Short mmCIF file of C-alpha atoms in Angstrom, two decimals:
data_model
loop_
_atom_site.label_atom_id
_atom_site.label_comp_id
_atom_site.label_asym_id
_atom_site.label_seq_id
_atom_site.Cartn_x
_atom_site.Cartn_y
_atom_site.Cartn_z
CA UNK Y 13 11.68 -23.58 -39.66
CA UNK Y 14 9.25 -22.08 -37.18
CA UNK Y 15 9.78 -22.91 -33.55
CA UNK Y 16 7.05 -25.05 -31.99
CA UNK Y 17 5.36 -24.57 -28.67
CA UNK Y 18 7.42 -27.47 -27.29
CA UNK Y 19 10.57 -25.67 -28.38
CA UNK Y 20 9.61 -22.61 -26.39
CA UNK Y 21 9.16 -24.76 -23.30
CA UNK Y 22 12.40 -26.60 -24.01
CA UNK Y 23 14.25 -23.32 -24.34
CA UNK Y 24 13.55 -22.60 -20.70
CA UNK Y 25 14.30 -26.02 -19.24
CA UNK Y 26 17.68 -24.77 -18.10
CA UNK Y 27 15.75 -22.93 -15.40
CA UNK Y 28 14.05 -26.18 -14.35
CA UNK Y 29 10.87 -24.36 -13.40
CA UNK Y 30 8.02 -26.64 -12.42
CA UNK Y 31 5.17 -24.57 -10.99
CA UNK Y 32 3.74 -27.56 -9.12
CA UNK Y 33 7.05 -28.54 -7.54
CA UNK Y 34 8.11 -26.74 -4.39
CA UNK Y 35 11.71 -27.98 -4.82
CA UNK Y 36 12.96 -26.36 -8.00
CA UNK Y 37 16.54 -27.17 -8.98
CA UNK Y 38 18.25 -24.06 -10.30
CA UNK Y 39 16.33 -21.70 -8.02
CA UNK Y 40 17.19 -20.84 -4.46
CA UNK Y 41 14.96 -22.65 -1.94
CA UNK Y 42 13.73 -19.27 -0.70
CA UNK Y 43 12.53 -18.10 -4.12
CA UNK Y 44 11.15 -21.57 -4.87
CA UNK Y 45 9.05 -21.46 -1.71
CA UNK Y 46 7.69 -18.02 -2.57
CA UNK Y 47 6.79 -19.20 -6.07
CA UNK Y 48 5.00 -22.20 -4.58
CA UNK Y 49 2.72 -20.07 -2.42
CA UNK Y 50 2.07 -17.40 -5.09
CA UNK Y 51 -1.55 -18.48 -5.57
CA UNK Y 52 -4.77 -17.92 -3.69
CA UNK Y 53 -5.55 -21.58 -3.05
CA UNK Y 54 -3.35 -24.65 -2.74
CA UNK Y 55 -4.28 -28.19 -3.73
CA UNK Y 56 -3.49 -31.15 -1.49
CA UNK Y 57 -0.71 -32.14 -3.88
CA UNK Y 58 0.82 -28.67 -3.81
CA UNK Y 59 0.69 -28.61 -0.01
CA UNK Y 60 2.42 -31.99 0.14
CA UNK Y 61 5.15 -30.77 -2.20
CA UNK Y 62 5.64 -27.57 -0.22
CA UNK Y 63 5.82 -29.54 3.03
CA UNK Y 64 8.40 -31.83 1.45
CA UNK Y 65 10.52 -28.81 0.62
CA UNK Y 66 10.82 -28.13 4.35
CA UNK Y 67 13.57 -30.75 4.36
CA UNK Y 68 15.77 -28.34 2.41
CA UNK Y 69 17.77 -25.84 4.46
CA UNK Y 70 16.39 -22.32 4.10
CA UNK Y 71 17.94 -18.98 4.92
CA UNK Y 72 15.02 -17.60 6.92
CA UNK Y 73 16.36 -14.05 7.00
CA UNK Y 74 16.68 -14.14 3.21
CA UNK Y 75 13.16 -15.55 2.90
CA UNK Y 76 11.80 -12.56 4.83
CA UNK Y 77 13.86 -10.14 2.73
CA UNK Y 78 12.76 -11.71 -0.57
CA UNK Y 79 9.17 -12.08 0.61
CA UNK Y 80 9.02 -8.42 1.51
CA UNK Y 81 10.54 -7.39 -1.84
CA UNK Y 82 8.18 -9.61 -3.83
CA UNK Y 83 5.17 -8.48 -1.80
CA UNK Y 84 4.22 -12.02 -0.76
CA UNK Y 85 4.63 -12.04 3.03
CA UNK Y 86 0.89 -11.43 3.63
CA UNK Y 87 0.05 -14.33 1.33
CA UNK Y 88 2.67 -16.53 3.00
CA UNK Y 89 1.09 -15.77 6.37
CA UNK Y 90 -2.31 -16.72 4.95
CA UNK Y 91 -1.09 -20.09 3.68
CA UNK Y 92 0.84 -20.89 6.86
CA UNK Y 93 -2.49 -20.97 8.71
CA UNK Y 94 -3.34 -24.05 6.60
CA UNK Y 95 -2.95 -27.24 8.64
CA UNK Y 96 -1.83 -29.06 5.50
CA UNK Y 97 1.46 -27.13 5.74
CA UNK Y 98 2.21 -28.38 9.23
CA UNK Y 99 5.67 -29.72 8.40
CA UNK Y 100 6.78 -26.41 6.94
CA UNK Y 101 5.27 -24.46 9.81
CA UNK Y 102 7.11 -26.66 12.32
CA UNK Y 103 10.44 -25.82 10.68
CA UNK Y 104 10.03 -22.06 10.76
CA UNK Y 105 11.84 -20.30 13.62
CA UNK Y 106 9.52 -18.43 15.96
CA UNK Y 107 11.04 -15.03 15.11
CA UNK Y 108 10.53 -15.69 11.40
CA UNK Y 109 6.92 -16.73 11.96
CA UNK Y 110 6.35 -13.58 13.99
CA UNK Y 111 7.84 -11.44 11.19
CA UNK Y 112 5.48 -13.05 8.67
CA UNK Y 113 2.44 -12.56 10.90
CA UNK Y 114 3.37 -8.97 11.64
CA UNK Y 115 3.79 -8.30 7.92
CA UNK Y 116 0.21 -9.38 7.26
CA UNK Y 117 -1.16 -7.47 10.25
CA UNK Y 118 0.63 -4.26 9.28
CA UNK Y 119 -0.40 -4.66 5.65
CA UNK Y 120 -4.01 -5.23 6.68
CA UNK Y 121 -4.12 -2.06 8.76
CA UNK Y 122 -2.38 -0.09 6.02
CA UNK Y 123 -4.82 -1.40 3.40
CA UNK Y 124 -7.79 -0.33 5.54
CA UNK Y 125 -6.35 3.17 5.66
CA UNK Y 126 -5.59 3.22 1.93
CA UNK Y 127 -9.03 1.89 1.02
CA UNK Y 128 -10.85 4.51 3.06
CA UNK Y 129 -8.67 7.32 1.74
CA UNK Y 130 -9.02 6.16 -1.86
CA UNK Y 131 -12.81 6.21 -1.57
CA UNK Y 132 -12.73 9.67 0.02
CA UNK Y 133 -10.50 11.10 -2.71
CA UNK Y 134 -12.54 9.48 -5.48
CA UNK Y 135 -15.68 11.10 -4.04
CA UNK Y 136 -13.89 14.44 -3.82
CA UNK Y 137 -12.76 14.33 -7.44
CA UNK Y 138 -16.18 13.09 -8.58
CA UNK Y 139 -17.72 16.23 -7.08
CA UNK Y 140 -15.62 18.16 -9.58
CA UNK Y 141 -16.42 15.85 -12.51
CA UNK Y 142 -12.97 14.26 -12.55
CA UNK Y 143 -13.22 10.52 -13.27
CA UNK Y 144 -10.78 8.18 -11.55
CA UNK Y 145 -9.33 4.78 -12.40
CA UNK Y 146 -7.57 3.32 -9.33
CA UNK Y 147 -4.42 1.60 -10.53
CA UNK Y 148 -2.58 -1.32 -8.91
CA UNK Y 149 -2.54 -1.48 -5.12
CA UNK Y 150 -5.70 -1.76 -3.11
CA UNK Y 151 -8.07 -2.02 -6.07
CA UNK Y 152 -6.20 -4.99 -7.56
CA UNK Y 153 -6.40 -6.64 -4.15
CA UNK Y 154 -10.18 -6.21 -4.15
CA UNK Y 155 -10.69 -7.05 -7.80
CA UNK Y 156 -8.41 -10.09 -8.07
CA UNK Y 157 -7.54 -11.34 -4.58
CA UNK Y 158 -10.92 -10.87 -2.94
CA UNK Y 159 -9.17 -9.79 0.26
CA UNK Y 160 -7.43 -6.46 0.77
CA UNK Y 161 -4.95 -7.99 3.20
CA UNK Y 162 -3.54 -10.66 0.87
CA UNK Y 163 -1.85 -8.28 -1.56
CA UNK Y 164 0.90 -6.07 -0.21
CA UNK Y 165 0.01 -2.47 -1.06
CA UNK Y 166 2.30 0.48 -0.54
CA UNK Y 167 0.55 3.59 -1.80
CA UNK Y 168 -2.45 4.95 -3.70
CA UNK Y 169 -2.28 5.13 -7.48
CA UNK Y 170 -5.02 6.86 -9.43
CA UNK Y 171 -5.31 7.68 -13.12
CA UNK Y 172 -7.21 10.73 -14.36
CA UNK Y 173 -7.59 12.13 -17.89
CA UNK Y 174 -4.49 14.11 -18.81
CA UNK Y 175 -6.50 17.27 -19.49
CA UNK Y 176 -7.75 17.22 -15.88
CA UNK Y 177 -4.44 16.42 -14.20
CA UNK Y 178 -3.66 19.99 -13.14
CA UNK Y 179 -7.12 20.42 -11.62
CA UNK Y 180 -6.87 17.12 -9.74
CA UNK Y 181 -3.40 18.09 -8.53
CA UNK Y 182 -4.74 21.34 -7.08
CA UNK Y 183 -7.54 19.56 -5.19
CA UNK Y 184 -5.10 17.03 -3.75
CA UNK Y 185 -2.86 19.82 -2.53
CA UNK Y 186 -5.87 21.43 -0.84
CA UNK Y 187 -6.38 18.12 0.99
CA UNK Y 188 -2.89 18.29 2.47
CA UNK Y 189 -1.02 16.22 -0.10
CA UNK Y 190 2.41 17.69 -0.72
CA UNK Y 191 4.23 17.20 -4.03
CA UNK Y 192 7.51 15.31 -3.84
CA UNK Y 193 9.01 17.31 -6.71
CA UNK Y 194 9.01 21.10 -6.55
CA UNK Y 195 9.45 23.26 -9.64
CA UNK Y 196 11.23 26.58 -9.96
CA UNK Y 197 9.29 27.72 -13.03
CA UNK Y 198 6.35 26.85 -15.27
CA UNK Y 199 8.85 25.88 -17.96
CA UNK Y 200 10.40 23.34 -15.62
CA UNK Y 201 7.01 21.85 -14.75
CA UNK Y 202 6.15 21.67 -18.44
CA UNK Y 203 9.39 19.78 -19.06
CA UNK Y 204 8.41 17.41 -16.25
CA UNK Y 205 4.95 16.67 -17.65
CA UNK Y 206 6.48 16.17 -21.11
CA UNK Y 207 8.96 13.69 -19.68
CA UNK Y 208 6.96 11.89 -16.98
CA UNK Y 209 3.59 10.20 -16.43
CA UNK Y 210 2.67 11.00 -12.83
CA UNK Y 211 2.85 13.46 -9.96
CA UNK Y 212 4.06 12.02 -6.67
CA UNK Y 213 2.64 13.22 -3.36
CA UNK Y 214 2.95 12.42 0.31
CA UNK Y 215 0.64 13.32 3.17
CA UNK Y 216 2.85 14.02 6.20
CA UNK Y 217 0.08 13.61 8.78
CA UNK Y 218 -1.58 10.53 7.30
CA UNK Y 219 1.75 9.07 6.12
CA UNK Y 220 0.25 8.13 2.79
CA UNK Y 221 2.05 8.23 -0.54
CA UNK Y 222 -0.06 8.93 -3.61
CA UNK Y 223 0.71 8.91 -7.32
CA UNK Y 224 -1.53 10.90 -9.65
CA UNK Y 225 -1.17 9.37 -13.13
CA UNK Y 226 -2.14 10.56 -16.56
CA UNK Y 227 -0.17 7.67 -18.09
CA UNK Y 228 1.71 4.65 -16.74
CA UNK Y 229 5.02 4.92 -18.58
CA UNK Y 230 7.45 7.64 -19.64
CA UNK Y 231 7.17 8.99 -23.20
CA UNK Y 232 10.73 7.91 -23.98
CA UNK Y 233 9.51 4.30 -24.09
CA UNK Y 234 7.91 5.26 -27.42
CA UNK Y 235 4.69 3.29 -26.90
CA UNK Y 236 1.28 4.50 -28.04
CA UNK Y 237 -1.26 3.63 -25.35
CA UNK Y 238 -4.71 4.76 -26.50
CA UNK Y 239 -5.99 6.40 -23.33
CA UNK Y 240 -9.20 7.82 -24.84
CA UNK Y 241 -10.20 4.29 -25.83
CA UNK Y 242 -9.25 2.92 -22.40
CA UNK Y 243 -11.45 5.51 -20.74
CA UNK Y 244 -14.30 4.77 -23.17
CA UNK Y 245 -14.14 1.04 -22.41
CA UNK Y 246 -13.78 1.44 -18.63
CA UNK Y 247 -16.64 0.44 -16.34
CA UNK Y 248 -18.58 3.51 -15.13
CA UNK Y 249 -18.73 4.25 -11.43
CA UNK Y 250 -17.08 6.16 -8.63
CA UNK Y 251 -13.92 4.12 -9.13
CA UNK Y 252 -13.80 2.99 -12.72
CA UNK Y 253 -12.28 -0.30 -13.85
CA UNK Y 254 -10.40 -0.86 -17.07
CA UNK Y 255 -11.64 -3.52 -19.45
CA UNK Y 256 -9.75 -6.74 -18.62
CA UNK Y 257 -7.98 -6.75 -21.99
CA UNK Y 258 -6.72 -3.21 -21.39
CA UNK Y 259 -5.71 -3.99 -17.81
CA UNK Y 260 -3.79 -7.06 -18.95
CA UNK Y 261 -1.72 -4.99 -21.39
CA UNK Y 262 -1.17 -2.23 -18.83
CA UNK Y 263 0.04 -4.72 -16.21
CA UNK Y 264 2.46 -6.26 -18.72
CA UNK Y 265 3.86 -2.82 -19.59
CA UNK Y 266 4.29 -2.06 -15.89
CA UNK Y 267 5.99 -5.39 -15.27
CA UNK Y 268 8.57 -5.07 -18.02
CA UNK Y 269 9.26 -1.48 -17.03
CA UNK Y 270 10.44 -2.89 -13.70
CA UNK Y 271 12.25 -5.96 -15.11
CA UNK Y 272 9.41 -8.22 -13.86
CA UNK Y 273 11.43 -8.18 -10.65
CA UNK Y 274 8.42 -8.61 -8.33
CA UNK Y 275 6.49 -11.87 -8.09
CA UNK Y 276 3.47 -9.88 -6.90
CA UNK Y 277 3.19 -8.26 -10.34
CA UNK Y 278 3.37 -11.65 -12.05
CA UNK Y 279 0.69 -13.02 -9.76
CA UNK Y 280 -1.54 -10.03 -10.59
CA UNK Y 281 -1.50 -10.99 -14.27
CA UNK Y 282 -2.07 -14.66 -13.49
CA UNK Y 283 -5.10 -13.86 -11.32
CA UNK Y 284 -6.52 -11.48 -13.92
CA UNK Y 285 -6.31 -14.21 -16.57
CA UNK Y 286 -7.92 -16.75 -14.23
CA UNK Y 287 -10.70 -14.29 -13.37
CA UNK Y 288 -11.47 -13.57 -17.03
CA UNK Y 289 -12.34 -16.87 -18.74
CA UNK Y 290 -13.85 -14.95 -21.67
CA UNK Y 291 -10.81 -12.77 -22.24
CA UNK Y 292 -10.84 -11.43 -25.81
CA UNK Y 293 -7.35 -12.56 -26.76
CA UNK Y 294 -7.68 -11.32 -30.32
CA UNK Y 295 -8.36 -7.83 -28.96
CA UNK Y 296 -5.37 -8.15 -26.62
CA UNK Y 297 -2.99 -8.86 -29.51
CA UNK Y 298 -4.56 -6.23 -31.77
CA UNK Y 299 -4.37 -3.48 -29.15
CA UNK Y 300 -0.87 -4.52 -28.13
CA UNK Y 301 0.22 -4.25 -31.75
CA UNK Y 302 -1.42 -0.84 -32.18
CA UNK Y 303 0.16 0.41 -28.95
CA UNK Y 304 3.60 -0.89 -30.05
CA UNK Y 305 3.86 -3.27 -27.11
CA UNK Y 306 2.99 -6.63 -28.67
CA UNK Y 307 6.36 -8.20 -27.84
CA UNK Y 308 6.25 -6.73 -24.34
CA UNK Y 309 2.85 -8.35 -23.76
CA UNK Y 310 3.89 -11.71 -25.19
CA UNK Y 311 6.95 -11.75 -22.96
CA UNK Y 312 4.84 -10.89 -19.94
CA UNK Y 313 2.50 -13.77 -20.75
CA UNK Y 314 5.50 -16.07 -21.12
CA UNK Y 315 6.86 -15.01 -17.73
CA UNK Y 316 3.51 -15.77 -16.10
CA UNK Y 317 3.28 -19.14 -17.83
CA UNK Y 318 6.82 -20.20 -16.97
CA UNK Y 319 6.66 -19.20 -13.31
CA UNK Y 320 3.01 -19.74 -12.34
CA UNK Y 321 1.47 -21.55 -15.36
CA UNK Y 322 -1.43 -20.03 -17.24
CA UNK Y 323 -4.26 -21.15 -19.48
CA UNK Y 324 -3.84 -19.60 -22.94
CA UNK Y 325 -5.57 -20.29 -26.24
CA UNK Y 326 -3.53 -21.75 -29.06
CA UNK Y 327 -3.30 -18.35 -30.77
CA UNK Y 328 -1.34 -16.92 -27.81
CA UNK Y 329 0.93 -19.95 -27.53
CA UNK Y 330 1.59 -19.80 -31.25
CA UNK Y 331 2.45 -16.10 -31.03
CA UNK Y 332 4.87 -16.77 -28.16
CA UNK Y 333 6.42 -19.72 -30.00
CA UNK Y 334 7.01 -17.63 -33.10
CA UNK Y 335 9.38 -15.32 -31.20
CA UNK Y 336 12.24 -17.66 -30.35
CA UNK Y 337 14.25 -15.02 -28.49
CA UNK Y 338 11.71 -14.48 -25.72
CA UNK Y 339 12.68 -17.46 -23.50
CA UNK Y 340 16.28 -16.26 -23.37
CA UNK Y 341 15.17 -13.10 -21.58
CA UNK Y 342 14.00 -15.22 -18.64
CA UNK Y 343 17.61 -15.33 -17.41
CA UNK Y 344 17.47 -11.61 -16.67
CA UNK Y 345 14.13 -11.89 -14.91
CA UNK Y 346 15.17 -14.81 -12.70
CA UNK Y 347 18.46 -13.14 -11.78
CA UNK Y 348 16.62 -10.00 -10.72
CA UNK Y 349 14.09 -12.00 -8.69
CA UNK Y 350 16.84 -13.86 -6.86
CA UNK Y 351 18.88 -10.76 -6.12
CA UNK Y 352 16.66 -7.65 -6.21
CA UNK Y 353 18.56 -4.41 -6.65
CA UNK Y 354 17.77 -0.74 -6.85
CA UNK Y 355 16.97 -0.38 -10.54
CA UNK Y 356 18.04 3.26 -10.46
CA UNK Y 357 21.58 1.98 -9.94
CA UNK Y 358 21.30 -0.30 -12.98
CA UNK Y 359 19.94 2.13 -15.54
CA UNK Y 360 21.95 0.76 -18.46
CA UNK Y 361 20.84 -2.83 -17.83
CA UNK Y 362 17.19 -1.81 -17.52
CA UNK Y 363 17.34 0.27 -20.70
CA UNK Y 364 18.99 -2.57 -22.61
CA UNK Y 365 16.40 -5.06 -21.32
CA UNK Y 366 13.52 -2.83 -22.42
CA UNK Y 367 15.09 -2.20 -25.80
CA UNK Y 368 15.45 -5.93 -26.44
CA UNK Y 369 11.67 -6.17 -26.11
CA UNK Y 370 11.03 -3.82 -29.02
CA UNK Y 371 9.92 -5.61 -32.15
CA UNK Y 372 11.34 -3.31 -34.79
CA UNK Y 373 14.70 -1.54 -35.23
CA UNK Y 374 12.92 1.80 -35.68
CA UNK Y 375 11.18 1.35 -32.32
CA UNK Y 376 14.52 0.63 -30.65
CA UNK Y 377 16.07 3.68 -32.30
CA UNK Y 378 13.15 5.85 -31.19
CA UNK Y 379 13.56 4.57 -27.65
CA UNK Y 380 17.31 5.27 -27.69
CA UNK Y 381 16.87 8.74 -29.20
CA UNK Y 382 14.32 9.74 -26.59
CA UNK Y 383 16.37 8.33 -23.72
CA UNK Y 384 19.35 10.41 -24.79
CA UNK Y 385 17.61 13.49 -26.13
CA UNK Y 386 14.50 14.13 -24.04
CA UNK Y 387 15.06 16.94 -21.58
CA UNK Y 388 14.62 16.16 -17.91
CA UNK Y 389 12.88 18.81 -15.83
CA UNK Y 390 16.20 19.20 -13.99
CA UNK Y 391 17.78 20.32 -17.27
CA UNK Y 392 15.44 23.31 -17.53
CA UNK Y 393 15.78 26.47 -15.47
CA UNK Y 394 14.22 29.89 -15.49
CA UNK Y 395 17.49 31.67 -16.24
CA UNK Y 396 18.14 30.16 -19.65
CA UNK Y 397 15.49 30.02 -22.33
CA UNK Y 398 17.56 28.70 -25.23
CA UNK Y 399 17.29 24.96 -25.71
CA UNK Y 400 21.01 24.47 -26.38
CA UNK Y 401 21.78 25.63 -22.84
CA UNK Y 402 19.28 23.10 -21.51
CA UNK Y 403 20.93 20.29 -23.48
CA UNK Y 404 24.37 21.38 -22.30
CA UNK Y 405 23.05 21.32 -18.74
CA UNK Y 406 21.62 17.85 -19.36
CA UNK Y 407 24.99 16.58 -20.57
CA UNK Y 408 26.81 18.07 -17.58
CA UNK Y 409 24.22 16.70 -15.14
CA UNK Y 410 24.41 13.16 -16.53
CA UNK Y 411 28.20 13.16 -16.43
CA UNK Y 412 28.09 14.45 -12.87
CA UNK Y 413 25.56 11.79 -11.85
CA UNK Y 414 27.04 8.74 -13.57
CA UNK Y 415 30.64 9.67 -14.33
CA UNK Y 416 32.26 9.61 -17.75
CA UNK Y 417 33.18 5.93 -17.67
CA UNK Y 418 29.68 4.87 -16.63
CA UNK Y 419 28.14 7.05 -19.33
CA UNK Y 420 30.30 5.41 -21.98
CA UNK Y 421 29.23 1.98 -20.74
CA UNK Y 422 25.57 3.03 -20.91
CA UNK Y 423 25.97 4.36 -24.45
CA UNK Y 424 27.74 1.15 -25.46
CA UNK Y 425 24.91 -0.99 -24.07
CA UNK Y 426 22.30 1.14 -25.80
CA UNK Y 427 24.23 0.90 -29.05
CA UNK Y 428 24.43 -2.90 -28.85
CA UNK Y 429 20.72 -3.16 -28.02
CA UNK Y 430 19.73 -1.17 -31.11
#
């Protein structure tokens, strides 16, 4: 028997998530408070519920740590200026309040710098006929939040057509941007571009980090994002915007790639949905299917709905309800949000999580094969041209990095996930 929409909701009641209740049993009071303020505006009822939660003891140091991780300290500072949250504000220690205010001030100054630099670089690349789609960061703040200072932004992300990546890279280097990764040969750089989706840069004088994308996810994820179509549908201009349906899918892919560990990323999707009342949901599902990310998108939509509530048509709720295993994955997301970790130290768990979101066994096998078999740029050197030497080097490097026991655990997890 097919699972109903009510069953999907019931499957997650163990988490006791009520988006309009600031006191959420099952969640830490710190995470519950951050979830409560993860919206641009608060109703009187929501403010009353948040104020009532001030009666619960909070670990203020942990609140600051979680708020910084989730990128919500600027938004928390914004809401704390609301007189309707007087009870909560009265409970906050002065040093905590100062940390929150400083976080917004620093973010605001940083966003001003990023915004000006993004415009300058977009103009520079436009002079050389290189189109740019700003990705995440400052442009999402402008597009969805309406205020650069409300969304915590760390760096500049821009997407350019893959064929123009090398040219864009050269112009950025002329502007003083230094690559984070240095290559010893053209073969090594080719291995990098085959394996990765971006070049990372830093500007030592301006203290700006920049990521130059030609994609948003590594090839080993075995998805099929149609970038020519995304570019064709994007809004023309100095800084192009993706069509909302494309952006929704891209944000869901980005979120699952990082375990949906940041509330900021979930709020981005929620705000995009709210800002697009005429979202073409049929196109979303069709493109997600064609790009081999339909289950990834449905899970992302479920995460948004369960944590922040969202308005979906019946077709989306029916699609989510049909996949009865999706709610069970919320355990992993909530655990990561409560106790954020360096995902690089939890490679096996992240791989297994991503593999569980593949719809078909062949997709999971393709993912596993590419994870194990794709050469890293560090596996390629100028001295050896035969591929078997590169694979031997890969094996030795992975054992040296993770240890034999850890490698066996990773292989076991991958095997179970397939």
